[in-house]
Amino acid sequence: MPDTAPPDPLARLSVQPVDPARPVADQIHGGLKTAILQGILPPGCLLSETEVGQRFGASRTPVRDAFTRLREDGLIVTWPSRGSYVAAISEGAVRQAQFLREALELAHVARLCEIGLSPRMQAMLTENIDAQARAAAARDTDRFQSLDDGFHVALAQATGYERAETLLVREKSALDRLRILSLSDGDHIARLLDQHQDILSSILARDTQAALAAMRAHLRVVLTTLADLKSRHAALFDDAPGSN
C-alpha cells in the first residue's frame, strides 16, 4: 500500500488554521477524519506529521495525538520507518465493528424502552427525524449522514450512561466510510429514514421486542450492501491490488 501513495496527498485537503480557543488535537482529528471518510484522502495516502502540522498551523504534539486517535478509529496505519498512511477498508474490521455496534445499540434501545424518553430527548429525536426527512427530500447526503449520526448518538445519550456515546462513536468508525458510500443511493436513504422512524416509534411505545427487531434490521443493512460496495469501490478495500 505505501508504494502507491501520491507524493503530496495533503494538497487536496482544504483546511482552516486551528482555533486556539478549542482543543487543537480535536480539530486536527476531526478535519482528517472527515477528509478520509469523504474520500478526499483515499487509502494509501501518506500522512506526514510535519506536513499536517503545517497545514493546520499546529505543533507536532496535537498532531501526534490526532494520529493516535485516527489509528484507534482504524482510519490510519503506521508502518515503522515508513510513516502513517490512510488505511484501506477491511471487511473483517467492518464485520467486527457491526457486531460490536449492534450489541451496544440493542442494549441502548432495550434500556430506553424500560426507562422511557424524557420530553426533551423525545423532542430532540422527533426533530432529528423531521430534519432527516427534509435532507432526504433535498438529496443532501452530507446533511443526512450528520443527522443519522446524531440520531444514534442521541439514543446513546438518552440511556443516562456517560460512556455509551463514547463507545458507540468509537466502534462505528470502521463502518463510517461504508455508510457514506451507500448514501449515494436515494432508495437506501429512504429505507434508512423509515427504519429510524420505526425505531423511535417502538421506543416511544415502550415495545421492547419491536424496538430490538427494528434496530437489528437497521444495523444489518450495512452487511447487505457490503458485497455490492466492495465490487463498485474495490480500490478502497484492503484486498485490492497494491493495497498490502
mmCIF file with all atom_site columns, C-alpha atoms in Angstrom, residues 30-179:
data_model
loop_
_atom_site.group_PDB
_atom_site.id
_atom_site.type_symbol
_atom_site.label_atom_id
_atom_site.label_alt_id
_atom_site.label_comp_id
_atom_site.label_asym_id
_atom_site.label_entity_id
_atom_site.label_seq_id
_atom_site.pdbx_PDB_ins_code
_atom_site.Cartn_x
_atom_site.Cartn_y
_atom_site.Cartn_z
_atom_site.occupancy
_atom_site.B_iso_or_equiv
_atom_site.pdbx_formal_charge
_atom_site.auth_seq_id
_atom_site.auth_comp_id
_atom_site.auth_asym_id
_atom_site.auth_atom_id
_atom_site.pdbx_PDB_model_num
ATOM 1   C CA . GLY A 1 30  ? -11.963 15.953 13.037 1.00 0.00 ? 30  GLY A CA 1
ATOM 2   C CA . GLY A 1 31  ? -10.563 17.534 9.876  1.00 0.00 ? 31  GLY A CA 1
ATOM 3   C CA . LEU A 1 32  ? -8.542  14.491 8.850  1.00 0.00 ? 32  LEU A CA 1
ATOM 4   C CA . LYS A 1 33  ? -11.319 12.062 9.757  1.00 0.00 ? 33  LYS A CA 1
ATOM 5   C CA . THR A 1 34  ? -13.836 13.945 7.631  1.00 0.00 ? 34  THR A CA 1
ATOM 6   C CA . ALA A 1 35  ? -11.402 14.026 4.709  1.00 0.00 ? 35  ALA A CA 1
ATOM 7   C CA . ILE A 1 36  ? -10.803 10.274 4.972  1.00 0.00 ? 36  ILE A CA 1
ATOM 8   C CA . LEU A 1 37  ? -14.493 9.419  5.294  1.00 0.00 ? 37  LEU A CA 1
ATOM 9   C CA . GLN A 1 38  ? -15.375 11.567 2.291  1.00 0.00 ? 38  GLN A CA 1
ATOM 10  C CA . GLY A 1 39  ? -12.604 10.032 0.181  1.00 0.00 ? 39  GLY A CA 1
ATOM 11  C CA . ILE A 1 40  ? -10.608 13.257 -0.124 1.00 0.00 ? 40  ILE A CA 1
ATOM 12  C CA . LEU A 1 41  ? -7.721  11.312 1.411  1.00 0.00 ? 41  LEU A CA 1
ATOM 13  C CA . PRO A 1 42  ? -8.086  7.791  -0.062 1.00 0.00 ? 42  PRO A CA 1
ATOM 14  C CA . PRO A 1 43  ? -6.372  4.592  1.102  1.00 0.00 ? 43  PRO A CA 1
ATOM 15  C CA . GLY A 1 44  ? -2.616  4.683  0.631  1.00 0.00 ? 44  GLY A CA 1
ATOM 16  C CA . CYS A 1 45  ? -2.163  8.418  1.188  1.00 0.00 ? 45  CYS A CA 1
ATOM 17  C CA . LEU A 1 46  ? 0.943   9.233  3.206  1.00 0.00 ? 46  LEU A CA 1
ATOM 18  C CA . LEU A 1 47  ? 0.220   11.492 6.177  1.00 0.00 ? 47  LEU A CA 1
ATOM 19  C CA . SER A 1 48  ? 3.297   13.309 7.458  1.00 0.00 ? 48  SER A CA 1
ATOM 20  C CA . GLU A 1 49  ? 3.052   14.713 10.987 1.00 0.00 ? 49  GLU A CA 1
ATOM 21  C CA . THR A 1 50  ? 5.179   17.670 9.934  1.00 0.00 ? 50  THR A CA 1
ATOM 22  C CA . GLU A 1 51  ? 3.097   18.472 6.844  1.00 0.00 ? 51  GLU A CA 1
ATOM 23  C CA . VAL A 1 52  ? -0.202  18.042 8.688  1.00 0.00 ? 52  VAL A CA 1
ATOM 24  C CA . GLY A 1 53  ? 1.046   20.391 11.385 1.00 0.00 ? 53  GLY A CA 1
ATOM 25  C CA . GLN A 1 54  ? 1.996   22.956 8.766  1.00 0.00 ? 54  GLN A CA 1
ATOM 26  C CA . ARG A 1 55  ? -1.377  22.712 7.025  1.00 0.00 ? 55  ARG A CA 1
ATOM 27  C CA . PHE A 1 56  ? -3.280  23.204 10.273 1.00 0.00 ? 56  PHE A CA 1
ATOM 28  C CA . GLY A 1 57  ? -0.812  25.677 11.760 1.00 0.00 ? 57  GLY A CA 1
ATOM 29  C CA . ALA A 1 58  ? -0.196  23.444 14.780 1.00 0.00 ? 58  ALA A CA 1
ATOM 30  C CA . SER A 1 59  ? 2.745   21.911 16.626 1.00 0.00 ? 59  SER A CA 1
ATOM 31  C CA . ARG A 1 60  ? 3.558   18.222 16.330 1.00 0.00 ? 60  ARG A CA 1
ATOM 32  C CA . THR A 1 61  ? 2.211   17.310 19.780 1.00 0.00 ? 61  THR A CA 1
ATOM 33  C CA . PRO A 1 62  ? -1.518  17.737 18.947 1.00 0.00 ? 62  PRO A CA 1
ATOM 34  C CA . VAL A 1 63  ? -0.857  16.195 15.518 1.00 0.00 ? 63  VAL A CA 1
ATOM 35  C CA . ARG A 1 64  ? 0.549   13.075 17.211 1.00 0.00 ? 64  ARG A CA 1
ATOM 36  C CA . ASP A 1 65  ? -2.497  12.969 19.480 1.00 0.00 ? 65  ASP A CA 1
ATOM 37  C CA . ALA A 1 66  ? -4.793  13.216 16.444 1.00 0.00 ? 66  ALA A CA 1
ATOM 38  C CA . PHE A 1 67  ? -2.886  10.437 14.670 1.00 0.00 ? 67  PHE A CA 1
ATOM 39  C CA . THR A 1 68  ? -3.220  8.206  17.734 1.00 0.00 ? 68  THR A CA 1
ATOM 40  C CA . ARG A 1 69  ? -6.985  8.681  17.678 1.00 0.00 ? 69  ARG A CA 1
ATOM 41  C CA . LEU A 1 70  ? -7.158  8.019  13.934 1.00 0.00 ? 70  LEU A CA 1
ATOM 42  C CA . ARG A 1 71  ? -5.268  4.755  14.486 1.00 0.00 ? 71  ARG A CA 1
ATOM 43  C CA . GLU A 1 72  ? -7.766  3.816  17.196 1.00 0.00 ? 72  GLU A CA 1
ATOM 44  C CA . ASP A 1 73  ? -10.548 4.633  14.714 1.00 0.00 ? 73  ASP A CA 1
ATOM 45  C CA . GLY A 1 74  ? -8.935  2.232  12.238 1.00 0.00 ? 74  GLY A CA 1
ATOM 46  C CA . LEU A 1 75  ? -8.570  5.033  9.699  1.00 0.00 ? 75  LEU A CA 1
ATOM 47  C CA . ILE A 1 76  ? -4.778  5.176  9.504  1.00 0.00 ? 76  ILE A CA 1
ATOM 48  C CA . VAL A 1 77  ? -1.982  2.647  9.878  1.00 0.00 ? 77  VAL A CA 1
ATOM 49  C CA . THR A 1 78  ? 1.593   3.377  10.872 1.00 0.00 ? 78  THR A CA 1
ATOM 50  C CA . TRP A 1 79  ? 4.473   1.369  9.419  1.00 0.00 ? 79  TRP A CA 1
ATOM 51  C CA . PRO A 1 80  ? 7.783   1.526  11.338 1.00 0.00 ? 80  PRO A CA 1
ATOM 52  C CA . SER A 1 81  ? 10.372  3.568  9.431  1.00 0.00 ? 81  SER A CA 1
ATOM 53  C CA . ARG A 1 82  ? 7.859   4.170  6.620  1.00 0.00 ? 82  ARG A CA 1
ATOM 54  C CA . GLY A 1 83  ? 5.250   6.521  8.059  1.00 0.00 ? 83  GLY A CA 1
ATOM 55  C CA . SER A 1 84  ? 1.487   6.760  8.540  1.00 0.00 ? 84  SER A CA 1
ATOM 56  C CA . TYR A 1 85  ? -0.963  6.027  5.739  1.00 0.00 ? 85  TYR A CA 1
ATOM 57  C CA . VAL A 1 86  ? -4.709  6.183  5.261  1.00 0.00 ? 86  VAL A CA 1
ATOM 58  C CA . ALA A 1 87  ? -5.946  2.645  5.867  1.00 0.00 ? 87  ALA A CA 1
ATOM 59  C CA . ALA A 1 88  ? -7.962  0.665  3.374  1.00 0.00 ? 88  ALA A CA 1
ATOM 60  C CA . ILE A 1 89  ? -11.394 -0.576 4.403  1.00 0.00 ? 89  ILE A CA 1
ATOM 61  C CA . SER A 1 90  ? -11.103 -4.010 5.992  1.00 0.00 ? 90  SER A CA 1
ATOM 62  C CA . GLU A 1 91  ? -14.052 -6.361 5.549  1.00 0.00 ? 91  GLU A CA 1
ATOM 63  C CA . GLY A 1 92  ? -13.030 -8.139 8.733  1.00 0.00 ? 92  GLY A CA 1
ATOM 64  C CA . ALA A 1 93  ? -12.962 -4.866 10.666 1.00 0.00 ? 93  ALA A CA 1
ATOM 65  C CA . VAL A 1 94  ? -16.353 -3.919 9.208  1.00 0.00 ? 94  VAL A CA 1
ATOM 66  C CA . ARG A 1 95  ? -17.926 -7.179 10.373 1.00 0.00 ? 95  ARG A CA 1
ATOM 67  C CA . GLN A 1 96  ? -16.376 -6.899 13.827 1.00 0.00 ? 96  GLN A CA 1
ATOM 68  C CA . ALA A 1 97  ? -17.465 -3.273 14.202 1.00 0.00 ? 97  ALA A CA 1
ATOM 69  C CA . GLN A 1 98  ? -21.001 -4.133 13.114 1.00 0.00 ? 98  GLN A CA 1
ATOM 70  C CA . PHE A 1 99  ? -21.131 -6.957 15.684 1.00 0.00 ? 99  PHE A CA 1
ATOM 71  C CA . LEU A 1 100 ? -19.988 -4.672 18.497 1.00 0.00 ? 100 LEU A CA 1
ATOM 72  C CA . ARG A 1 101 ? -22.161 -1.768 17.406 1.00 0.00 ? 101 ARG A CA 1
ATOM 73  C CA . GLU A 1 102 ? -25.219 -3.998 17.258 1.00 0.00 ? 102 GLU A CA 1
ATOM 74  C CA . ALA A 1 103 ? -24.592 -5.217 20.809 1.00 0.00 ? 103 ALA A CA 1
ATOM 75  C CA . LEU A 1 104 ? -24.303 -1.632 22.056 1.00 0.00 ? 104 LEU A CA 1
ATOM 76  C CA . GLU A 1 105 ? -27.313 -0.236 20.226 1.00 0.00 ? 105 GLU A CA 1
ATOM 77  C CA . LEU A 1 106 ? -29.615 -3.107 21.103 1.00 0.00 ? 106 LEU A CA 1
ATOM 78  C CA . ALA A 1 107 ? -28.693 -2.502 24.738 1.00 0.00 ? 107 ALA A CA 1
ATOM 79  C CA . HIS A 1 108 ? -29.499 1.190  24.282 1.00 0.00 ? 108 HIS A CA 1
ATOM 80  C CA . VAL A 1 109 ? -32.989 0.638  22.877 1.00 0.00 ? 109 VAL A CA 1
ATOM 81  C CA . ALA A 1 110 ? -33.770 -2.033 25.490 1.00 0.00 ? 110 ALA A CA 1
ATOM 82  C CA . ARG A 1 111 ? -32.896 0.416  28.260 1.00 0.00 ? 111 ARG A CA 1
ATOM 83  C CA . LEU A 1 112 ? -34.865 3.240  26.653 1.00 0.00 ? 112 LEU A CA 1
ATOM 84  C CA . CYS A 1 113 ? -37.938 1.025  26.375 1.00 0.00 ? 113 CYS A CA 1
ATOM 85  C CA . GLU A 1 114 ? -37.507 0.294  30.073 1.00 0.00 ? 114 GLU A CA 1
ATOM 86  C CA . ILE A 1 115 ? -36.942 3.846  31.359 1.00 0.00 ? 115 ILE A CA 1
ATOM 87  C CA . GLY A 1 116 ? -38.707 5.843  28.657 1.00 0.00 ? 116 GLY A CA 1
ATOM 88  C CA . LEU A 1 117 ? -37.554 9.016  26.929 1.00 0.00 ? 117 LEU A CA 1
ATOM 89  C CA . SER A 1 118 ? -37.594 12.371 28.690 1.00 0.00 ? 118 SER A CA 1
ATOM 90  C CA . PRO A 1 119 ? -39.714 15.066 26.994 1.00 0.00 ? 119 PRO A CA 1
ATOM 91  C CA . ARG A 1 120 ? -36.507 16.864 25.992 1.00 0.00 ? 120 ARG A CA 1
ATOM 92  C CA . MET A 1 121 ? -34.997 13.779 24.336 1.00 0.00 ? 121 MET A CA 1
ATOM 93  C CA . GLN A 1 122 ? -38.296 12.894 22.689 1.00 0.00 ? 122 GLN A CA 1
ATOM 94  C CA . ALA A 1 123 ? -38.476 16.376 21.162 1.00 0.00 ? 123 ALA A CA 1
ATOM 95  C CA . MET A 1 124 ? -34.815 16.213 20.083 1.00 0.00 ? 124 MET A CA 1
ATOM 96  C CA . LEU A 1 125 ? -35.234 12.844 18.375 1.00 0.00 ? 125 LEU A CA 1
ATOM 97  C CA . THR A 1 126 ? -38.511 13.855 16.713 1.00 0.00 ? 126 THR A CA 1
ATOM 98  C CA . GLU A 1 127 ? -36.904 16.995 15.305 1.00 0.00 ? 127 GLU A CA 1
ATOM 99  C CA . ASN A 1 128 ? -33.943 14.925 14.141 1.00 0.00 ? 128 ASN A CA 1
ATOM 100 C CA . ILE A 1 129 ? -36.260 12.600 12.208 1.00 0.00 ? 129 ILE A CA 1
ATOM 101 C CA . ASP A 1 130 ? -38.062 15.584 10.662 1.00 0.00 ? 130 ASP A CA 1
ATOM 102 C CA . ALA A 1 131 ? -34.720 17.073 9.618  1.00 0.00 ? 131 ALA A CA 1
ATOM 103 C CA . GLN A 1 132 ? -33.684 13.722 8.129  1.00 0.00 ? 132 GLN A CA 1
ATOM 104 C CA . ALA A 1 133 ? -36.823 13.741 6.009  1.00 0.00 ? 133 ALA A CA 1
ATOM 105 C CA . ARG A 1 134 ? -36.008 17.237 4.729  1.00 0.00 ? 134 ARG A CA 1
ATOM 106 C CA . ALA A 1 135 ? -32.415 16.233 3.944  1.00 0.00 ? 135 ALA A CA 1
ATOM 107 C CA . ALA A 1 136 ? -33.596 13.091 2.139  1.00 0.00 ? 136 ALA A CA 1
ATOM 108 C CA . ALA A 1 137 ? -36.069 15.083 0.059  1.00 0.00 ? 137 ALA A CA 1
ATOM 109 C CA . ALA A 1 138 ? -33.313 17.540 -0.875 1.00 0.00 ? 138 ALA A CA 1
ATOM 110 C CA . ARG A 1 139 ? -30.862 14.707 -1.655 1.00 0.00 ? 139 ARG A CA 1
ATOM 111 C CA . ASP A 1 140 ? -28.457 16.339 0.802  1.00 0.00 ? 140 ASP A CA 1
ATOM 112 C CA . THR A 1 141 ? -26.396 13.263 1.667  1.00 0.00 ? 141 THR A CA 1
ATOM 113 C CA . ASP A 1 142 ? -23.878 15.119 3.855  1.00 0.00 ? 142 ASP A CA 1
ATOM 114 C CA . ARG A 1 143 ? -26.667 16.566 5.982  1.00 0.00 ? 143 ARG A CA 1
ATOM 115 C CA . PHE A 1 144 ? -28.484 13.229 6.143  1.00 0.00 ? 144 PHE A CA 1
ATOM 116 C CA . GLN A 1 145 ? -25.315 11.440 7.250  1.00 0.00 ? 145 GLN A CA 1
ATOM 117 C CA . SER A 1 146 ? -24.746 14.007 10.009 1.00 0.00 ? 146 SER A CA 1
ATOM 118 C CA . LEU A 1 147 ? -28.337 13.649 11.218 1.00 0.00 ? 147 LEU A CA 1
ATOM 119 C CA . ASP A 1 148 ? -28.084 9.846  11.034 1.00 0.00 ? 148 ASP A CA 1
ATOM 120 C CA . ASP A 1 149 ? -25.056 10.011 13.335 1.00 0.00 ? 149 ASP A CA 1
ATOM 121 C CA . GLY A 1 150 ? -26.893 12.451 15.594 1.00 0.00 ? 150 GLY A CA 1
ATOM 122 C CA . PHE A 1 151 ? -29.898 10.148 15.886 1.00 0.00 ? 151 PHE A CA 1
ATOM 123 C CA . HIS A 1 152 ? -27.827 7.237  17.170 1.00 0.00 ? 152 HIS A CA 1
ATOM 124 C CA . VAL A 1 153 ? -25.742 9.463  19.444 1.00 0.00 ? 153 VAL A CA 1
ATOM 125 C CA . ALA A 1 154 ? -28.921 10.911 20.968 1.00 0.00 ? 154 ALA A CA 1
ATOM 126 C CA . LEU A 1 155 ? -30.224 7.408  21.716 1.00 0.00 ? 155 LEU A CA 1
ATOM 127 C CA . ALA A 1 156 ? -26.944 6.617  23.466 1.00 0.00 ? 156 ALA A CA 1
ATOM 128 C CA . GLN A 1 157 ? -27.090 9.851  25.464 1.00 0.00 ? 157 GLN A CA 1
ATOM 129 C CA . ALA A 1 158 ? -30.688 9.170  26.464 1.00 0.00 ? 158 ALA A CA 1
ATOM 130 C CA . THR A 1 159 ? -29.644 5.997  28.299 1.00 0.00 ? 159 THR A CA 1
ATOM 131 C CA . GLY A 1 160 ? -28.067 8.131  31.009 1.00 0.00 ? 160 GLY A CA 1
ATOM 132 C CA . TYR A 1 161 ? -24.813 6.180  30.789 1.00 0.00 ? 161 TYR A CA 1
ATOM 133 C CA . GLU A 1 162 ? -21.962 8.604  30.155 1.00 0.00 ? 162 GLU A CA 1
ATOM 134 C CA . ARG A 1 163 ? -19.724 6.153  28.286 1.00 0.00 ? 163 ARG A CA 1
ATOM 135 C CA . ALA A 1 164 ? -22.457 4.895  25.974 1.00 0.00 ? 164 ALA A CA 1
ATOM 136 C CA . GLU A 1 165 ? -21.868 7.645  23.403 1.00 0.00 ? 165 GLU A CA 1
ATOM 137 C CA . THR A 1 166 ? -18.058 7.331  23.534 1.00 0.00 ? 166 THR A CA 1
ATOM 138 C CA . LEU A 1 167 ? -18.149 3.586  22.969 1.00 0.00 ? 167 LEU A CA 1
ATOM 139 C CA . LEU A 1 168 ? -20.681 3.865  20.160 1.00 0.00 ? 168 LEU A CA 1
ATOM 140 C CA . VAL A 1 169 ? -18.732 6.516  18.243 1.00 0.00 ? 169 VAL A CA 1
ATOM 141 C CA . ARG A 1 170 ? -15.503 4.528  18.575 1.00 0.00 ? 170 ARG A CA 1
ATOM 142 C CA . GLU A 1 171 ? -16.939 1.204  17.459 1.00 0.00 ? 171 GLU A CA 1
ATOM 143 C CA . LYS A 1 172 ? -18.800 2.537  14.441 1.00 0.00 ? 172 LYS A CA 1
ATOM 144 C CA . SER A 1 173 ? -15.755 4.331  12.997 1.00 0.00 ? 173 SER A CA 1
ATOM 145 C CA . ALA A 1 174 ? -14.856 1.244  10.949 1.00 0.00 ? 174 ALA A CA 1
ATOM 146 C CA . LEU A 1 175 ? -18.326 1.408  9.353  1.00 0.00 ? 175 LEU A CA 1
ATOM 147 C CA . ASP A 1 176 ? -18.452 5.098  8.546  1.00 0.00 ? 176 ASP A CA 1
ATOM 148 C CA . ARG A 1 177 ? -16.788 5.041  5.103  1.00 0.00 ? 177 ARG A CA 1
ATOM 149 C CA . LEU A 1 178 ? -19.079 2.198  4.062  1.00 0.00 ? 178 LEU A CA 1
ATOM 150 C CA . ARG A 1 179 ? -22.112 4.092  5.326  1.00 0.00 ? 179 ARG A CA 1
#
